[in-house]
Amino acid sequence: MSEKMTYREAVRLGISEAMEKDERVFMMGEDVGRYGGCYAVSMGLQEQFGPQRIIDTPLSESAFTGAGVGAALNGMRPIVEIMTVNFSLLALDQIMNNAATLLHMSGGQFNVPLVIRMATGGGKQLAAQHSHSLEGWFAHIPGLKVLTPATVQDARDMIGLALADPDPVLIFENALLYNAKGELDTAAAPLPIGKALVHREGKDLTILAYGINLFKALEAAETLSKEGIEAEVIDLRSLRPLDDAAIMASLRKTHRVMVVDEGWKSGSISAEIMARINEQAFFELDAPMGRVCSMEVPIPYAKHLEDAVIPQPDKIVAMARRLMEAI
Amino acid sequence: MELDITLAREFYRQMLLIRRFEEKCVELYSNQKIRGFLHLYIGEEAIATGVMQALGADDSVLSTYREHGHALARGIPAKRIMAEMYGKVEGCSRGRGGSMHLFDAETRFYGGSAIVGGGLPLAIGMALADKMMKRDRVTVAFFGDGAVAEGAFHESMNLAALWQLPVLFVCENNRYAMGTALELTESETNLANKAAAYKIVSRQVDGMDVVAVAEAAEEAIAEVRAAKRPLFLECLTYRFRAHSMFDAELYREKTEVAEWKQKDPLAVLKMRAETAGLWAQLNADELEEEVSAIVDEAVAFAENGTLESLSDLEKFVYSEEAAQ
């Protein structure tokens, strides 16, 4: 059964389905209740499930994220919404020192089945404190899982996948995707965490992307196709764990690869992916690996500057041409 | 609280066990048998002893990095704590946590946090879960005076009061945040007043007197359980030893330490027992022997423990049941 809906509606559907199914599931965060969610994701959920399960919190990222960890330890299945990735830094202690470490530090006694959702990414002229892409940082941390739904299907499915997981799962929703429409197959079995998905088959080069950059990569692939270059576009879906097998399999086919990542280059998830390719499939490469990342500046406000900083289809096309020209 | 012989013996025995266990830890640390940070509770034994005896088996405990006393008083076997210090598989955290991260599911002991104030938000969540599931449990969160300077403390106080959560906050005010005196870090040094500002019922108690702590804790826990709301208990105490084994203790006068040692919780209890005519019956020598045997057994258990196989090193980063 297939229906068309927005990414926002798909996330909301994922949450409401999970709450109907399991009374241990609840959601808390800033403005998630009466206001309906900063990005209107939870609009109507408080009316449906009541203020005891859709809980408005004060501006206390550290306390309500930590409370999510505590509730998870004590048998609940909390979904914590952090308004944007930038604010997650206020909760970093709880995410890293507690959520990610308690299972290990307790010698396997206490797992933390916590889900944290947050908006990420630039493109809305919100300047440096609302526009960053820090999911790669979180992917650095053992003990966490990091999901980046790009499609309407994943926007809905990943809520259920994350809640079913016994460990802390962070879901990064690119803010520009909320209005995007797509098809949702309500009957399809969700693709598990840690599996990448080939969105467009191609033989000439592999473009690895996640989140909103999947669509920029697909747009670039269309342009390239007109020039006779067939790009294979892969949605990574999960940054931790990374689907090494899918990445290397595609590379064995195309022998050229690039990564599109809205994080900064230095110390980024794109750097990690390239390092893994180097370790695991260096001799498959016919050209140096390429990547399109954000420029190394805090994201600026002015539109032309912001557009220039973050990855765009034309930059992806240019990088692809460069890979094809390399001998 | 009527101090009878049973209670007096139990309190004395518990405090003595914490004291002797930690004295042994110092010795073992000097002999390099145990490593890492070692924060001693000596001088503060009355608090863990008085609070834990008031808890039920279903209640939850969150602790700090100065936690040996809490762990012992909560009932984690001394040998499993010692094995943890040794980094052995038989340790209560399988050697992954060490002195600062003792965990035990059986006694609902949720650590063991080395981030000052970091356990307070967890206590909020634990209690929130109990409230949502309509369980009759209380969560007890221990923390030191240093934690009240952290944002997590204030955020947690606000949430506890706002959501009316069944948490007992036990502030162990030993007057120093590591080496810096409370007067140098806080505009308001009456910490109970801080909690009161969040509309949390708050009290102060002499943290050197186990009977006073036990009375206050019993009353507080009964109130938290019945009224389903938080309560703040500030225990005025002092640590007799340095902050950790690396601390040269240059920040306080020896005379100050000596003055506080006059209020040694073991001595205070002895005095109370003498006044009540119970001291002779209490048979302190026998308790010394009993405790000494437990400590020796713990050391032997730890010495004979197993080192985790390196092939299992990467275990417990993710839950095994999640294998996908």
mmCIF file of N, CA and C in Angstrom, chain A residues 23-26 28 52-53 55-76 90 93-94 97-98 100-112 141-145 161 165-168 192-193 240-241, chain B residues 60 62 80 84 92-94 96-98 101 103-106 108-113 115 117-133 135 137 139 151-152 155-156 158-159 162-163 313-322 324:
data_model
loop_
_atom_site.group_PDB
_atom_site.id
_atom_site.type_symbol
_atom_site.label_atom_id
_atom_site.label_comp_id
_atom_site.label_asym_id
_atom_site.label_seq_id
_atom_site.Cartn_x
_atom_site.Cartn_y
_atom_site.Cartn_z
ATOM 1 N N GLU A 23 3.033 1.161 25.053
ATOM 2 C CA GLU A 23 2.728 2.226 26.027
ATOM 3 C C GLU A 23 3.976 2.773 26.699
ATOM 4 N N ARG A 24 5.102 2.095 26.520
ATOM 5 C CA ARG A 24 6.347 2.599 27.108
ATOM 6 C C ARG A 24 6.946 3.745 26.300
ATOM 7 N N VAL A 25 6.458 3.912 25.074
ATOM 8 C CA VAL A 25 6.998 4.971 24.214
ATOM 9 C C VAL A 25 6.379 6.311 24.598
ATOM 10 N N PHE A 26 7.224 7.301 24.801
ATOM 11 C CA PHE A 26 6.736 8.667 24.990
ATOM 12 C C PHE A 26 7.740 9.626 24.364
ATOM 13 N N MET A 28 9.511 13.610 24.506
ATOM 14 C CA MET A 28 9.657 14.888 25.214
ATOM 15 C C MET A 28 10.678 15.774 24.515
ATOM 16 N N GLN A 52 0.854 13.663 29.165
ATOM 17 C CA GLN A 52 1.712 12.751 29.921
ATOM 18 C C GLN A 52 2.647 11.974 29.004
ATOM 19 N N ARG A 53 2.306 11.903 27.723
ATOM 20 C CA ARG A 53 3.147 11.124 26.796
ATOM 21 C C ARG A 53 3.800 11.981 25.722
ATOM 22 N N ILE A 55 5.488 15.295 26.062
ATOM 23 C CA ILE A 55 5.811 16.135 27.213
ATOM 24 C C ILE A 55 6.620 17.369 26.798
ATOM 25 N N ASP A 56 6.065 18.532 27.113
ATOM 26 C CA ASP A 56 6.807 19.769 26.906
ATOM 27 C C ASP A 56 7.878 19.904 27.978
ATOM 28 N N THR A 57 9.082 20.242 27.568
ATOM 29 C CA THR A 57 10.168 20.414 28.544
ATOM 30 C C THR A 57 10.625 21.865 28.560
ATOM 31 N N PRO A 58 11.241 22.266 29.671
ATOM 32 C CA PRO A 58 11.888 23.589 29.663
ATOM 33 C C PRO A 58 13.135 23.577 28.755
ATOM 34 N N LEU A 59 13.741 24.723 28.600
ATOM 35 C CA LEU A 59 14.965 24.807 27.799
ATOM 36 C C LEU A 59 16.121 24.259 28.640
ATOM 37 N N SER A 60 16.180 22.966 28.711
ATOM 38 C CA SER A 60 17.138 22.259 29.580
ATOM 39 C C SER A 60 17.633 21.019 28.866
ATOM 40 N N GLU A 61 18.385 21.223 27.801
ATOM 41 C CA GLU A 61 18.781 20.076 26.969
ATOM 42 C C GLU A 61 19.511 19.008 27.765
ATOM 43 N N SER A 62 20.375 19.457 28.680
ATOM 44 C CA SER A 62 21.136 18.490 29.470
ATOM 45 C C SER A 62 20.196 17.641 30.326
ATOM 46 N N ALA A 63 19.254 18.311 31.011
ATOM 47 C CA ALA A 63 18.384 17.572 31.934
ATOM 48 C C ALA A 63 17.378 16.688 31.204
ATOM 49 N N PHE A 64 16.758 17.197 30.135
ATOM 50 C CA PHE A 64 15.737 16.327 29.538
ATOM 51 C C PHE A 64 16.346 15.211 28.689
ATOM 52 N N THR A 65 17.538 15.434 28.157
ATOM 53 C CA THR A 65 18.202 14.341 27.450
ATOM 54 C C THR A 65 18.667 13.297 28.457
ATOM 55 N N GLY A 66 19.235 13.768 29.565
ATOM 56 C CA GLY A 66 19.632 12.846 30.636
ATOM 57 C C GLY A 66 18.432 12.123 31.216
ATOM 58 N N ALA A 67 17.309 12.827 31.315
ATOM 59 C CA ALA A 67 16.088 12.193 31.808
ATOM 60 C C ALA A 67 15.655 11.091 30.845
ATOM 61 N N GLY A 68 15.892 11.309 29.569
ATOM 62 C CA GLY A 68 15.613 10.260 28.581
ATOM 63 C C GLY A 68 16.471 9.027 28.855
ATOM 64 N N VAL A 69 17.729 9.257 29.176
ATOM 65 C CA VAL A 69 18.622 8.134 29.500
ATOM 66 C C VAL A 69 18.099 7.409 30.746
ATOM 67 N N GLY A 70 17.740 8.181 31.771
ATOM 68 C CA GLY A 70 17.248 7.587 33.015
ATOM 69 C C GLY A 70 15.960 6.800 32.807
ATOM 70 N N ALA A 71 15.056 7.368 32.012
ATOM 71 C CA ALA A 71 13.785 6.687 31.750
ATOM 72 C C ALA A 71 14.026 5.400 30.961
ATOM 73 N N ALA A 72 14.981 5.464 30.029
ATOM 74 C CA ALA A 72 15.321 4.263 29.248
ATOM 75 C C ALA A 72 15.908 3.191 30.166
ATOM 76 N N LEU A 73 16.747 3.610 31.103
ATOM 77 C CA LEU A 73 17.338 2.667 32.067
ATOM 78 C C LEU A 73 16.259 2.005 32.908
ATOM 79 N N ASN A 74 15.185 2.743 33.117
ATOM 80 C CA ASN A 74 14.134 2.275 34.026
ATOM 81 C C ASN A 74 12.917 1.739 33.270
ATOM 82 N N GLY A 75 13.145 1.233 32.065
ATOM 83 C CA GLY A 75 12.107 0.450 31.403
ATOM 84 C C GLY A 75 11.250 1.145 30.364
ATOM 85 N N MET A 76 11.482 2.446 30.138
ATOM 86 C CA MET A 76 10.662 3.149 29.144
ATOM 87 C C MET A 76 11.356 3.140 27.775
ATOM 88 N N LEU A 90 24.545 21.191 24.115
ATOM 89 C CA LEU A 90 24.247 21.408 25.530
ATOM 90 C C LEU A 90 23.943 20.085 26.231
ATOM 91 N N ASP A 93 27.142 16.023 27.135
ATOM 92 C CA ASP A 93 27.591 15.236 28.291
ATOM 93 C C ASP A 93 26.693 14.023 28.492
ATOM 94 N N GLN A 94 25.394 14.249 28.451
ATOM 95 C CA GLN A 94 24.456 13.138 28.677
ATOM 96 C C GLN A 94 24.512 12.127 27.535
ATOM 97 N N ASN A 97 28.688 10.835 27.729
ATOM 98 C CA ASN A 97 29.184 10.253 28.982
ATOM 99 C C ASN A 97 28.198 9.290 29.618
ATOM 100 N N ASN A 98 26.923 9.405 29.276
ATOM 101 C CA ASN A 98 25.952 8.465 29.843
ATOM 102 C C ASN A 98 25.355 7.529 28.797
ATOM 103 N N ALA A 100 25.998 6.762 25.729
ATOM 104 C CA ALA A 100 26.913 5.930 24.932
ATOM 105 C C ALA A 100 27.752 4.983 25.767
ATOM 106 N N THR A 101 27.935 5.292 27.045
ATOM 107 C CA THR A 101 28.927 4.538 27.821
ATOM 108 C C THR A 101 28.353 3.597 28.884
ATOM 109 N N LEU A 102 27.095 3.800 29.276
ATOM 110 C CA LEU A 102 26.593 3.048 30.440
ATOM 111 C C LEU A 102 26.616 1.530 30.239
ATOM 112 N N LEU A 103 26.302 1.085 29.040
ATOM 113 C CA LEU A 103 26.305 -0.359 28.801
ATOM 114 C C LEU A 103 27.704 -0.932 29.039
ATOM 115 N N HIS A 104 28.691 -0.257 28.491
ATOM 116 C CA HIS A 104 30.060 -0.757 28.608
ATOM 117 C C HIS A 104 30.577 -0.627 30.036
ATOM 118 N N MET A 105 30.378 0.558 30.628
ATOM 119 C CA MET A 105 30.907 0.788 31.976
ATOM 120 C C MET A 105 30.266 -0.120 33.012
ATOM 121 N N SER A 106 29.029 -0.557 32.725
ATOM 122 C CA SER A 106 28.363 -1.434 33.690
ATOM 123 C C SER A 106 28.621 -2.905 33.375
ATOM 124 N N GLY A 107 29.546 -3.148 32.463
ATOM 125 C CA GLY A 107 29.867 -4.537 32.129
ATOM 126 C C GLY A 107 28.685 -5.276 31.527
ATOM 127 N N GLY A 108 27.863 -4.544 30.767
ATOM 128 C CA GLY A 108 26.750 -5.176 30.058
ATOM 129 C C GLY A 108 25.454 -5.248 30.855
ATOM 130 N N GLN A 109 25.437 -4.633 32.049
ATOM 131 C CA GLN A 109 24.223 -4.757 32.883
ATOM 132 C C GLN A 109 23.097 -3.814 32.483
ATOM 133 N N PHE A 110 23.466 -2.613 32.029
ATOM 134 C CA PHE A 110 22.437 -1.608 31.770
ATOM 135 C C PHE A 110 22.486 -1.099 30.334
ATOM 136 N N ASN A 111 21.490 -1.466 29.541
ATOM 137 C CA ASN A 111 21.432 -0.891 28.195
ATOM 138 C C ASN A 111 20.506 0.327 28.205
ATOM 139 N N VAL A 112 20.668 1.166 27.197
ATOM 140 C CA VAL A 112 19.945 2.439 27.149
ATOM 141 C C VAL A 112 19.145 2.531 25.841
ATOM 142 N N ILE A 141 31.333 8.268 17.956
ATOM 143 C CA ILE A 141 31.241 7.767 19.327
ATOM 144 C C ILE A 141 30.764 6.314 19.401
ATOM 145 N N PRO A 142 31.626 5.396 19.869
ATOM 146 C CA PRO A 142 31.183 4.017 20.062
ATOM 147 C C PRO A 142 30.065 3.970 21.101
ATOM 148 N N GLY A 143 29.083 3.147 20.847
ATOM 149 C CA GLY A 143 27.949 3.044 21.771
ATOM 150 C C GLY A 143 26.707 3.707 21.212
ATOM 151 N N LEU A 144 26.900 4.635 20.264
ATOM 152 C CA LEU A 144 25.746 5.278 19.635
ATOM 153 C C LEU A 144 25.510 4.685 18.253
ATOM 154 N N LYS A 145 24.269 4.790 17.789
ATOM 155 C CA LYS A 145 23.959 4.532 16.383
ATOM 156 C C LYS A 145 23.458 5.835 15.792
ATOM 157 N N LEU A 161 12.503 1.435 13.832
ATOM 158 C CA LEU A 161 13.775 0.708 13.914
ATOM 159 C C LEU A 161 14.564 1.153 15.145
ATOM 160 N N ASP A 165 15.542 -0.903 18.831
ATOM 161 C CA ASP A 165 16.959 -1.157 19.121
ATOM 162 C C ASP A 165 17.220 -0.996 20.620
ATOM 163 N N PRO A 166 17.985 -1.899 21.212
ATOM 164 C CA PRO A 166 18.232 -1.794 22.654
ATOM 165 C C PRO A 166 19.247 -0.711 23.031
ATOM 166 N N ASP A 167 19.861 -0.093 22.047
ATOM 167 C CA ASP A 167 20.916 0.880 22.329
ATOM 168 C C ASP A 167 20.502 2.283 21.895
ATOM 169 N N PRO A 168 21.220 3.302 22.369
ATOM 170 C CA PRO A 168 20.841 4.674 22.002
ATOM 171 C C PRO A 168 21.017 4.940 20.505
ATOM 172 N N PRO A 192 16.859 -2.714 7.469
ATOM 173 C CA PRO A 192 17.468 -2.606 8.806
ATOM 174 C C PRO A 192 18.468 -1.449 8.940
ATOM 175 N N ILE A 193 18.746 -1.117 10.208
ATOM 176 C CA ILE A 193 19.807 -0.155 10.536
ATOM 177 C C ILE A 193 21.129 -0.712 10.014
ATOM 178 N N ARG A 240 26.607 5.352 11.510
ATOM 179 C CA ARG A 240 27.214 4.408 12.451
ATOM 180 C C ARG A 240 26.143 3.418 12.842
ATOM 181 N N PRO A 241 26.214 2.166 12.473
ATOM 182 C CA PRO A 241 27.306 1.580 11.682
ATOM 183 C C PRO A 241 27.244 2.003 10.211
ATOM 184 N N SER B 60 15.780 2.937 43.592
ATOM 185 C CA SER B 60 16.963 3.046 42.737
ATOM 186 C C SER B 60 17.961 4.022 43.339
ATOM 187 N N LEU B 62 21.478 6.365 42.559
ATOM 188 C CA LEU B 62 22.488 6.921 41.654
ATOM 189 C C LEU B 62 23.565 7.584 42.490
ATOM 190 N N ARG B 80 32.924 -8.120 45.250
ATOM 191 C CA ARG B 80 32.678 -7.723 43.855
ATOM 192 C C ARG B 80 33.154 -6.286 43.609
ATOM 193 N N GLU B 84 36.343 -5.269 41.178
ATOM 194 C CA GLU B 84 36.224 -4.195 40.184
ATOM 195 C C GLU B 84 37.443 -3.266 40.246
ATOM 196 N N CYS B 92 31.993 -5.854 39.864
ATOM 197 C CA CYS B 92 30.573 -5.560 39.645
ATOM 198 C C CYS B 92 30.338 -4.852 38.309
ATOM 199 N N SER B 93 31.380 -4.354 37.664
ATOM 200 C CA SER B 93 31.238 -3.816 36.309
ATOM 201 C C SER B 93 32.158 -4.552 35.319
ATOM 202 N N ARG B 94 32.526 -5.768 35.689
ATOM 203 C CA ARG B 94 33.374 -6.628 34.851
ATOM 204 C C ARG B 94 34.716 -5.994 34.493
ATOM 205 N N ARG B 96 35.199 -2.972 33.690
ATOM 206 C CA ARG B 96 35.102 -1.889 32.708
ATOM 207 C C ARG B 96 34.989 -0.513 33.372
ATOM 208 N N GLY B 97 34.624 -0.515 34.661
ATOM 209 C CA GLY B 97 34.303 0.762 35.292
ATOM 210 C C GLY B 97 35.325 1.257 36.298
ATOM 211 N N GLY B 98 35.832 0.351 37.137
ATOM 212 C CA GLY B 98 36.758 0.756 38.185
ATOM 213 C C GLY B 98 36.055 1.474 39.325
ATOM 214 N N HIS B 101 33.032 3.820 38.708
ATOM 215 C CA HIS B 101 31.862 3.365 37.946
ATOM 216 C C HIS B 101 31.406 1.988 38.398
ATOM 217 N N PHE B 103 28.559 -0.548 39.237
ATOM 218 C CA PHE B 103 27.162 -0.747 38.824
ATOM 219 C C PHE B 103 26.692 -2.105 39.331
ATOM 220 N N ASP B 104 25.414 -2.183 39.645
ATOM 221 C CA ASP B 104 24.883 -3.478 40.057
ATOM 222 C C ASP B 104 23.381 -3.522 39.845
ATOM 223 N N ALA B 105 22.977 -4.328 38.885
ATOM 224 C CA ALA B 105 21.558 -4.413 38.549
ATOM 225 C C ALA B 105 20.743 -4.977 39.711
ATOM 226 N N GLU B 106 21.315 -5.953 40.395
ATOM 227 C CA GLU B 106 20.582 -6.650 41.447
ATOM 228 C C GLU B 106 20.112 -5.708 42.559
ATOM 229 N N ARG B 108 19.879 -2.467 42.134
ATOM 230 C CA ARG B 108 19.443 -1.237 41.457
ATOM 231 C C ARG B 108 20.386 -0.069 41.739
ATOM 232 N N PHE B 109 21.663 -0.365 41.599
ATOM 233 C CA PHE B 109 22.700 0.650 41.808
ATOM 234 C C PHE B 109 23.200 1.096 40.432
ATOM 235 N N TYR B 110 22.805 2.332 40.044
ATOM 236 C CA TYR B 110 23.040 2.782 38.664
ATOM 237 C C TYR B 110 24.280 3.671 38.553
ATOM 238 N N GLY B 111 25.300 3.317 39.290
ATOM 239 C CA GLY B 111 26.579 4.010 39.205
ATOM 240 C C GLY B 111 26.641 5.149 40.185
ATOM 241 N N GLY B 112 27.829 5.603 40.340
ATOM 242 C CA GLY B 112 29.032 5.466 39.622
ATOM 243 C C GLY B 112 29.137 6.468 38.491
ATOM 244 N N SER B 113 29.099 7.833 38.737
ATOM 245 C CA SER B 113 29.312 8.759 37.633
ATOM 246 C C SER B 113 30.473 9.681 37.980
ATOM 247 N N ILE B 115 31.218 12.362 36.191
ATOM 248 C CA ILE B 115 30.929 13.727 35.759
ATOM 249 C C ILE B 115 30.120 14.394 36.875
ATOM 250 N N GLY B 117 27.608 16.073 38.861
ATOM 251 C CA GLY B 117 26.234 16.463 38.545
ATOM 252 C C GLY B 117 25.635 15.661 37.397
ATOM 253 N N GLY B 118 26.437 14.854 36.745
ATOM 254 C CA GLY B 118 25.977 14.132 35.545
ATOM 255 C C GLY B 118 24.908 13.089 35.820
ATOM 256 N N GLY B 119 24.838 12.614 37.063
ATOM 257 C CA GLY B 119 23.836 11.600 37.392
ATOM 258 C C GLY B 119 22.473 12.198 37.708
ATOM 259 N N LEU B 120 22.425 13.502 37.955
ATOM 260 C CA LEU B 120 21.151 14.109 38.377
ATOM 261 C C LEU B 120 20.064 14.029 37.306
ATOM 262 N N PRO B 121 20.367 14.346 36.046
ATOM 263 C CA PRO B 121 19.325 14.175 35.014
ATOM 264 C C PRO B 121 18.853 12.731 34.897
ATOM 265 N N LEU B 122 19.756 11.779 35.128
ATOM 266 C CA LEU B 122 19.336 10.364 35.083
ATOM 267 C C LEU B 122 18.299 10.079 36.163
ATOM 268 N N ALA B 123 18.525 10.662 37.341
ATOM 269 C CA ALA B 123 17.578 10.459 38.447
ATOM 270 C C ALA B 123 16.193 10.980 38.060
ATOM 271 N N ILE B 124 16.168 12.084 37.346
ATOM 272 C CA ILE B 124 14.897 12.655 36.879
ATOM 273 C C ILE B 124 14.188 11.636 35.976
ATOM 274 N N GLY B 125 14.937 11.058 35.074
ATOM 275 C CA GLY B 125 14.352 10.094 34.141
ATOM 276 C C GLY B 125 13.918 8.806 34.821
ATOM 277 N N MET B 126 14.722 8.345 35.770
ATOM 278 C CA MET B 126 14.354 7.131 36.517
ATOM 279 C C MET B 126 13.014 7.361 37.220
ATOM 280 N N ALA B 127 12.920 8.502 37.880
ATOM 281 C CA ALA B 127 11.699 8.804 38.635
ATOM 282 C C ALA B 127 10.521 9.076 37.702
ATOM 283 N N LEU B 128 10.803 9.692 36.578
ATOM 284 C CA LEU B 128 9.739 9.937 35.592
ATOM 285 C C LEU B 128 9.157 8.608 35.116
ATOM 286 N N ALA B 129 10.032 7.651 34.855
ATOM 287 C CA ALA B 129 9.569 6.333 34.420
ATOM 288 C C ALA B 129 8.694 5.684 35.497
ATOM 289 N N ASP B 130 9.120 5.788 36.750
ATOM 290 C CA ASP B 130 8.323 5.213 37.847
ATOM 291 C C ASP B 130 6.959 5.884 37.937
ATOM 292 N N LYS B 131 6.970 7.199 37.768
ATOM 293 C CA LYS B 131 5.706 7.929 37.839
ATOM 294 C C LYS B 131 4.781 7.517 36.684
ATOM 295 N N MET B 132 5.351 7.433 35.478
ATOM 296 C CA MET B 132 4.539 7.083 34.306
ATOM 297 C C MET B 132 3.972 5.678 34.423
ATOM 298 N N MET B 133 4.757 4.771 34.982
ATOM 299 C CA MET B 133 4.316 3.382 35.095
ATOM 300 C C MET B 133 3.604 3.119 36.421
ATOM 301 N N ARG B 135 4.627 3.077 39.472
ATOM 302 C CA ARG B 135 5.324 2.198 40.419
ATOM 303 C C ARG B 135 5.568 2.971 41.705
ATOM 304 N N ARG B 137 8.128 3.373 43.571
ATOM 305 C CA ARG B 137 9.562 3.420 43.865
ATOM 306 C C ARG B 137 10.047 4.839 44.127
ATOM 307 N N THR B 139 13.673 7.157 43.815
ATOM 308 C CA THR B 139 15.042 7.227 43.304
ATOM 309 C C THR B 139 15.844 8.130 44.236
ATOM 310 N N GLY B 151 25.111 23.318 35.794
ATOM 311 C CA GLY B 151 23.798 23.563 35.208
ATOM 312 C C GLY B 151 22.873 22.370 35.370
ATOM 313 N N ALA B 152 23.439 21.175 35.266
ATOM 314 C CA ALA B 152 22.618 19.959 35.373
ATOM 315 C C ALA B 152 21.878 19.916 36.709
ATOM 316 N N GLU B 155 18.903 22.476 36.348
ATOM 317 C CA GLU B 155 17.921 21.940 35.397
ATOM 318 C C GLU B 155 17.153 20.784 36.023
ATOM 319 N N SER B 156 17.859 19.972 36.789
ATOM 320 C CA SER B 156 17.225 18.791 37.375
ATOM 321 C C SER B 156 16.302 19.176 38.526
ATOM 322 N N ASN B 158 14.677 21.921 38.818
ATOM 323 C CA ASN B 158 13.489 22.506 38.193
ATOM 324 C C ASN B 158 12.538 21.420 37.685
ATOM 325 N N LEU B 159 13.090 20.437 36.991
ATOM 326 C CA LEU B 159 12.243 19.367 36.440
ATOM 327 C C LEU B 159 11.614 18.519 37.546
ATOM 328 N N LEU B 162 8.874 20.664 38.981
ATOM 329 C CA LEU B 162 7.845 20.934 37.977
ATOM 330 C C LEU B 162 6.987 19.694 37.711
ATOM 331 N N TRP B 163 7.653 18.554 37.624
ATOM 332 C CA TRP B 163 6.949 17.315 37.291
ATOM 333 C C TRP B 163 6.586 16.492 38.531
ATOM 334 N N LEU B 313 37.083 -7.891 24.668
ATOM 335 C CA LEU B 313 37.273 -6.466 24.942
ATOM 336 C C LEU B 313 36.171 -5.588 24.355
ATOM 337 N N GLU B 314 35.738 -5.916 23.143
ATOM 338 C CA GLU B 314 34.765 -5.052 22.468
ATOM 339 C C GLU B 314 33.308 -5.371 22.817
ATOM 340 N N LYS B 315 33.156 -6.248 23.767
ATOM 341 C CA LYS B 315 31.791 -6.547 24.229
ATOM 342 C C LYS B 315 31.190 -5.332 24.943
ATOM 343 N N PHE B 316 29.892 -5.277 24.978
ATOM 344 C CA PHE B 316 29.139 -4.271 25.746
ATOM 345 C C PHE B 316 29.268 -2.847 25.201
ATOM 346 N N VAL B 317 29.670 -2.729 23.936
ATOM 347 C CA VAL B 317 29.594 -1.408 23.308
ATOM 348 C C VAL B 317 28.172 -1.271 22.766
ATOM 349 N N TYR B 318 27.693 -2.364 22.199
ATOM 350 C CA TYR B 318 26.293 -2.464 21.783
ATOM 351 C C TYR B 318 25.712 -3.732 22.393
ATOM 352 N N SER B 319 24.414 -3.738 22.583
ATOM 353 C CA SER B 319 23.769 -4.909 23.156
ATOM 354 C C SER B 319 23.840 -6.078 22.181
ATOM 355 N N GLU B 320 24.064 -7.257 22.724
ATOM 356 C CA GLU B 320 24.205 -8.420 21.841
ATOM 357 C C GLU B 320 22.918 -8.757 21.113
ATOM 358 N N GLU B 321 21.794 -8.512 21.784
ATOM 359 C CA GLU B 321 20.519 -8.876 21.165
ATOM 360 C C GLU B 321 20.213 -8.036 19.924
ATOM 361 N N ALA B 322 20.978 -6.962 19.723
ATOM 362 C CA ALA B 322 20.700 -6.086 18.587
ATOM 363 C C ALA B 322 21.353 -6.551 17.303
ATOM 364 N N GLN B 324 22.266 -7.105 14.067
ATOM 365 C CA GLN B 324 21.525 -6.988 12.803
ATOM 366 C C GLN B 324 22.505 -6.972 11.628
#
